[in-house]
Amino acid sequence: MIKVSVMYPNGDDVKFDADYYQKSHLPMVAKAVGDALKGLELDLGIASRVPGEPAPYVAVAHLLFEDVASFQSSFGPHAETFSADVKNYSNVQGVLQISDLITF
């Protein structure tokens, strides 16, 4: 199992519409990739380790897939559509990381 994390950096001028992201963007992604998607989580940043300091990421989405190939084959054909939608919820691009998911 792999985890695809899309992390949106926080900052003074960052705008992020969490409601749109949660209710429109992520459902669009889930529908487009279909059964290849095995799980989906959304983290909304509220703080950092330093009291009073903002979270380093305004939001992080985690998408679970069986393997890199299933991610690429299901996500790739829709990547331009997903990217074009960013303007509807944020003024920053997410940073994407693919990780092996190891559970304990």
Short mmCIF file of N, CA and C in Angstrom, two decimals:
data_model
loop_
_atom_site.label_atom_id
_atom_site.label_comp_id
_atom_site.label_asym_id
_atom_site.label_seq_id
_atom_site.Cartn_x
_atom_site.Cartn_y
_atom_site.Cartn_z
N MET A 1 0.85 -1.18 0.00
CA MET A 1 0.00 0.00 0.00
C MET A 1 0.90 1.24 0.00
N ILE A 2 0.48 2.24 -0.77
CA ILE A 2 1.22 3.50 -0.78
C ILE A 2 0.29 4.64 -0.35
N LYS A 3 0.91 5.70 0.11
CA LYS A 3 0.17 6.90 0.49
C LYS A 3 0.69 8.05 -0.37
N VAL A 4 -0.24 8.73 -1.02
CA VAL A 4 0.08 9.92 -1.79
C VAL A 4 -0.38 11.10 -0.95
N SER A 5 0.57 11.91 -0.52
CA SER A 5 0.26 13.07 0.31
C SER A 5 0.43 14.33 -0.51
N VAL A 6 -0.59 15.19 -0.48
CA VAL A 6 -0.54 16.48 -1.15
C VAL A 6 -0.58 17.52 -0.04
N MET A 7 0.56 18.22 0.12
CA MET A 7 0.74 19.13 1.25
C MET A 7 0.73 20.57 0.75
N TYR A 8 -0.14 21.39 1.32
CA TYR A 8 -0.26 22.80 0.94
C TYR A 8 0.43 23.65 1.98
N PRO A 9 1.60 24.24 1.63
CA PRO A 9 2.37 25.04 2.59
C PRO A 9 1.56 26.24 3.09
N ASN A 10 1.74 26.54 4.36
CA ASN A 10 1.09 27.68 4.99
C ASN A 10 1.98 28.90 4.87
N GLY A 11 1.43 30.07 5.00
CA GLY A 11 2.19 31.31 4.95
C GLY A 11 1.29 32.51 5.09
N ASP A 12 1.90 33.68 5.20
CA ASP A 12 1.15 34.91 5.43
C ASP A 12 0.12 35.20 4.34
N ASP A 13 0.45 34.96 3.10
CA ASP A 13 -0.44 35.32 1.99
C ASP A 13 -1.21 34.13 1.42
N VAL A 14 -1.16 33.00 2.12
CA VAL A 14 -1.81 31.79 1.61
C VAL A 14 -3.32 31.87 1.82
N LYS A 15 -4.03 31.56 0.76
CA LYS A 15 -5.48 31.45 0.82
C LYS A 15 -5.83 29.99 0.54
N PHE A 16 -6.72 29.44 1.35
CA PHE A 16 -7.13 28.06 1.18
C PHE A 16 -8.57 27.91 1.63
N ASP A 17 -9.44 27.53 0.70
CA ASP A 17 -10.86 27.33 0.99
C ASP A 17 -11.08 25.86 1.34
N ALA A 18 -11.00 25.55 2.62
CA ALA A 18 -11.11 24.17 3.08
C ALA A 18 -12.47 23.56 2.76
N ASP A 19 -13.51 24.37 2.80
CA ASP A 19 -14.85 23.88 2.51
C ASP A 19 -14.94 23.41 1.05
N TYR A 20 -14.45 24.23 0.12
CA TYR A 20 -14.45 23.84 -1.29
C TYR A 20 -13.59 22.60 -1.51
N TYR A 21 -12.42 22.58 -0.88
CA TYR A 21 -11.50 21.46 -1.05
C TYR A 21 -12.15 20.16 -0.59
N GLN A 22 -12.79 20.22 0.57
CA GLN A 22 -13.41 19.03 1.15
C GLN A 22 -14.67 18.61 0.41
N LYS A 23 -15.50 19.55 0.00
CA LYS A 23 -16.80 19.21 -0.57
C LYS A 23 -16.83 19.13 -2.09
N SER A 24 -15.83 19.73 -2.77
CA SER A 24 -15.84 19.71 -4.23
C SER A 24 -14.60 19.05 -4.83
N HIS A 25 -13.41 19.53 -4.43
CA HIS A 25 -12.19 19.04 -5.07
C HIS A 25 -11.92 17.56 -4.75
N LEU A 26 -11.88 17.22 -3.48
CA LEU A 26 -11.57 15.83 -3.13
C LEU A 26 -12.61 14.84 -3.66
N PRO A 27 -13.92 15.15 -3.59
CA PRO A 27 -14.89 14.24 -4.21
C PRO A 27 -14.68 14.08 -5.73
N MET A 28 -14.28 15.18 -6.40
CA MET A 28 -14.00 15.10 -7.83
C MET A 28 -12.83 14.14 -8.08
N VAL A 29 -11.78 14.25 -7.28
CA VAL A 29 -10.62 13.37 -7.42
C VAL A 29 -11.04 11.92 -7.16
N ALA A 30 -11.77 11.70 -6.08
CA ALA A 30 -12.19 10.34 -5.72
C ALA A 30 -13.03 9.71 -6.83
N LYS A 31 -13.94 10.48 -7.40
CA LYS A 31 -14.78 9.95 -8.47
C LYS A 31 -13.94 9.62 -9.71
N ALA A 32 -13.01 10.50 -10.04
CA ALA A 32 -12.20 10.30 -11.25
C ALA A 32 -11.29 9.09 -11.14
N VAL A 33 -10.66 8.87 -9.99
CA VAL A 33 -9.72 7.74 -9.87
C VAL A 33 -10.44 6.43 -9.57
N GLY A 34 -11.69 6.52 -9.13
CA GLY A 34 -12.51 5.34 -8.93
C GLY A 34 -12.01 4.36 -7.90
N ASP A 35 -12.15 3.08 -8.22
CA ASP A 35 -11.82 2.00 -7.27
C ASP A 35 -10.34 1.89 -6.96
N ALA A 36 -9.49 2.57 -7.72
CA ALA A 36 -8.05 2.54 -7.42
C ALA A 36 -7.78 3.21 -6.07
N LEU A 37 -8.64 4.14 -5.68
CA LEU A 37 -8.48 4.85 -4.41
C LEU A 37 -8.98 3.94 -3.28
N LYS A 38 -8.09 3.63 -2.34
CA LYS A 38 -8.41 2.72 -1.24
C LYS A 38 -8.74 3.44 0.06
N GLY A 39 -8.45 4.73 0.12
CA GLY A 39 -8.74 5.51 1.32
C GLY A 39 -8.36 6.95 1.10
N LEU A 40 -8.98 7.84 1.87
CA LEU A 40 -8.74 9.27 1.73
C LEU A 40 -8.89 9.94 3.08
N GLU A 41 -7.93 10.78 3.42
CA GLU A 41 -7.97 11.55 4.67
C GLU A 41 -7.60 12.99 4.37
N LEU A 42 -8.13 13.90 5.15
CA LEU A 42 -7.77 15.30 5.04
C LEU A 42 -7.37 15.82 6.40
N ASP A 43 -6.17 16.38 6.49
CA ASP A 43 -5.70 17.04 7.71
C ASP A 43 -5.72 18.54 7.46
N LEU A 44 -6.37 19.29 8.35
CA LEU A 44 -6.36 20.74 8.27
C LEU A 44 -5.48 21.26 9.40
N GLY A 45 -4.40 21.96 9.05
CA GLY A 45 -3.43 22.42 10.03
C GLY A 45 -4.01 23.44 10.99
N ILE A 46 -3.75 23.24 12.28
CA ILE A 46 -4.25 24.18 13.29
C ILE A 46 -3.15 24.76 14.16
N ALA A 47 -1.99 24.14 14.19
CA ALA A 47 -0.90 24.65 15.04
C ALA A 47 0.40 23.94 14.68
N SER A 48 1.49 24.44 15.25
CA SER A 48 2.78 23.77 15.10
C SER A 48 3.28 23.39 16.48
N ARG A 49 4.52 22.97 16.55
CA ARG A 49 5.06 22.56 17.86
C ARG A 49 5.36 23.75 18.76
N VAL A 50 5.45 24.94 18.17
CA VAL A 50 5.71 26.16 18.94
C VAL A 50 4.37 26.84 19.23
N PRO A 51 4.03 27.04 20.51
CA PRO A 51 2.76 27.68 20.84
C PRO A 51 2.61 29.03 20.12
N GLY A 52 1.44 29.23 19.54
CA GLY A 52 1.14 30.48 18.85
C GLY A 52 1.63 30.56 17.42
N GLU A 53 2.43 29.60 16.99
CA GLU A 53 2.95 29.59 15.63
C GLU A 53 1.99 28.79 14.74
N PRO A 54 1.73 29.27 13.51
CA PRO A 54 0.80 28.54 12.64
C PRO A 54 1.38 27.20 12.18
N ALA A 55 0.49 26.32 11.77
CA ALA A 55 0.91 25.02 11.23
C ALA A 55 1.73 25.22 9.97
N PRO A 56 2.71 24.37 9.73
CA PRO A 56 3.54 24.51 8.52
C PRO A 56 2.75 24.26 7.23
N TYR A 57 1.69 23.49 7.33
CA TYR A 57 0.84 23.21 6.18
C TYR A 57 -0.60 23.59 6.52
N VAL A 58 -1.25 24.30 5.61
CA VAL A 58 -2.64 24.68 5.83
C VAL A 58 -3.55 23.45 5.68
N ALA A 59 -3.14 22.52 4.81
CA ALA A 59 -3.90 21.29 4.60
C ALA A 59 -2.98 20.22 4.03
N VAL A 60 -3.30 18.97 4.35
CA VAL A 60 -2.60 17.82 3.77
C VAL A 60 -3.65 16.76 3.47
N ALA A 61 -3.71 16.36 2.21
CA ALA A 61 -4.61 15.27 1.81
C ALA A 61 -3.77 14.01 1.65
N HIS A 62 -4.31 12.90 2.13
CA HIS A 62 -3.63 11.61 2.03
C HIS A 62 -4.54 10.66 1.24
N LEU A 63 -4.03 10.16 0.13
CA LEU A 63 -4.78 9.23 -0.71
C LEU A 63 -4.05 7.89 -0.71
N LEU A 64 -4.77 6.83 -0.49
CA LEU A 64 -4.18 5.49 -0.43
C LEU A 64 -4.46 4.73 -1.72
N PHE A 65 -3.41 4.07 -2.23
CA PHE A 65 -3.49 3.24 -3.43
C PHE A 65 -2.72 1.95 -3.17
N GLU A 66 -3.03 0.91 -3.93
CA GLU A 66 -2.32 -0.37 -3.79
C GLU A 66 -0.83 -0.21 -4.08
N ASP A 67 -0.51 0.52 -5.15
CA ASP A 67 0.89 0.67 -5.55
C ASP A 67 1.03 1.91 -6.43
N VAL A 68 2.26 2.23 -6.78
CA VAL A 68 2.53 3.42 -7.59
C VAL A 68 1.87 3.30 -8.96
N ALA A 69 1.91 2.11 -9.54
CA ALA A 69 1.32 1.91 -10.87
C ALA A 69 -0.18 2.23 -10.86
N SER A 70 -0.90 1.78 -9.83
CA SER A 70 -2.35 2.05 -9.79
C SER A 70 -2.62 3.53 -9.57
N PHE A 71 -1.76 4.21 -8.79
CA PHE A 71 -1.89 5.66 -8.65
C PHE A 71 -1.68 6.35 -10.00
N GLN A 72 -0.59 6.02 -10.66
CA GLN A 72 -0.25 6.68 -11.91
C GLN A 72 -1.30 6.44 -13.00
N SER A 73 -1.79 5.22 -13.10
CA SER A 73 -2.75 4.91 -14.16
C SER A 73 -4.13 5.52 -13.91
N SER A 74 -4.50 5.72 -12.64
CA SER A 74 -5.81 6.29 -12.34
C SER A 74 -5.77 7.81 -12.20
N PHE A 75 -4.70 8.35 -11.69
CA PHE A 75 -4.57 9.78 -11.43
C PHE A 75 -4.05 10.53 -12.65
N GLY A 76 -3.08 9.95 -13.32
CA GLY A 76 -2.41 10.60 -14.44
C GLY A 76 -3.32 11.18 -15.51
N PRO A 77 -4.30 10.42 -15.99
CA PRO A 77 -5.16 10.93 -17.05
C PRO A 77 -5.98 12.17 -16.64
N HIS A 78 -6.10 12.41 -15.33
CA HIS A 78 -6.92 13.52 -14.83
C HIS A 78 -6.07 14.63 -14.20
N ALA A 79 -4.76 14.49 -14.23
CA ALA A 79 -3.88 15.43 -13.53
C ALA A 79 -4.10 16.88 -13.96
N GLU A 80 -4.29 17.12 -15.25
CA GLU A 80 -4.52 18.49 -15.71
C GLU A 80 -5.82 19.06 -15.17
N THR A 81 -6.86 18.26 -15.11
CA THR A 81 -8.15 18.70 -14.56
C THR A 81 -8.00 19.03 -13.08
N PHE A 82 -7.31 18.17 -12.34
CA PHE A 82 -7.11 18.41 -10.91
C PHE A 82 -6.31 19.69 -10.70
N SER A 83 -5.27 19.86 -11.49
CA SER A 83 -4.42 21.04 -11.37
C SER A 83 -5.18 22.32 -11.71
N ALA A 84 -6.01 22.26 -12.73
CA ALA A 84 -6.78 23.44 -13.14
C ALA A 84 -7.78 23.88 -12.07
N ASP A 85 -8.17 22.97 -11.20
CA ASP A 85 -9.15 23.28 -10.16
C ASP A 85 -8.53 23.99 -8.96
N VAL A 86 -7.20 23.97 -8.84
CA VAL A 86 -6.53 24.57 -7.68
C VAL A 86 -6.93 26.02 -7.50
N LYS A 87 -7.08 26.76 -8.58
CA LYS A 87 -7.43 28.18 -8.49
C LYS A 87 -8.76 28.42 -7.77
N ASN A 88 -9.60 27.39 -7.68
CA ASN A 88 -10.89 27.51 -7.02
C ASN A 88 -10.80 27.41 -5.49
N TYR A 89 -9.66 26.94 -4.97
CA TYR A 89 -9.57 26.81 -3.52
C TYR A 89 -8.28 27.34 -2.91
N SER A 90 -7.25 27.62 -3.71
CA SER A 90 -6.00 28.08 -3.11
C SER A 90 -5.15 28.88 -4.09
N ASN A 91 -4.26 29.67 -3.51
CA ASN A 91 -3.29 30.41 -4.32
C ASN A 91 -1.90 29.79 -4.22
N VAL A 92 -1.80 28.59 -3.67
CA VAL A 92 -0.53 27.86 -3.61
C VAL A 92 -0.73 26.46 -4.20
N GLN A 93 0.32 25.94 -4.82
CA GLN A 93 0.30 24.57 -5.34
C GLN A 93 0.71 23.62 -4.22
N GLY A 94 0.08 22.46 -4.20
CA GLY A 94 0.45 21.45 -3.24
C GLY A 94 1.74 20.75 -3.63
N VAL A 95 2.45 20.29 -2.63
CA VAL A 95 3.66 19.49 -2.84
C VAL A 95 3.24 18.03 -2.69
N LEU A 96 3.54 17.21 -3.69
CA LEU A 96 3.11 15.82 -3.69
C LEU A 96 4.26 14.91 -3.30
N GLN A 97 3.96 13.98 -2.39
CA GLN A 97 4.94 12.97 -2.00
C GLN A 97 4.27 11.61 -2.01
N ILE A 98 4.97 10.61 -2.56
CA ILE A 98 4.48 9.23 -2.55
C ILE A 98 5.35 8.47 -1.55
N SER A 99 4.66 7.77 -0.64
CA SER A 99 5.37 7.04 0.43
C SER A 99 4.87 5.62 0.53
N ASP A 100 5.77 4.72 0.95
CA ASP A 100 5.33 3.40 1.36
C ASP A 100 4.58 3.57 2.68
N LEU A 101 3.45 2.91 2.80
CA LEU A 101 2.66 2.99 4.02
C LEU A 101 3.00 1.79 4.89
N ILE A 102 3.57 2.08 6.04
CA ILE A 102 3.95 1.04 6.99
C ILE A 102 3.14 1.24 8.26
N THR A 103 2.37 0.27 8.62
CA THR A 103 1.55 0.38 9.82
C THR A 103 2.10 -0.54 10.90
N PHE A 104 1.88 -0.14 12.12
CA PHE A 104 2.35 -0.91 13.28
C PHE A 104 1.19 -1.41 14.08
#
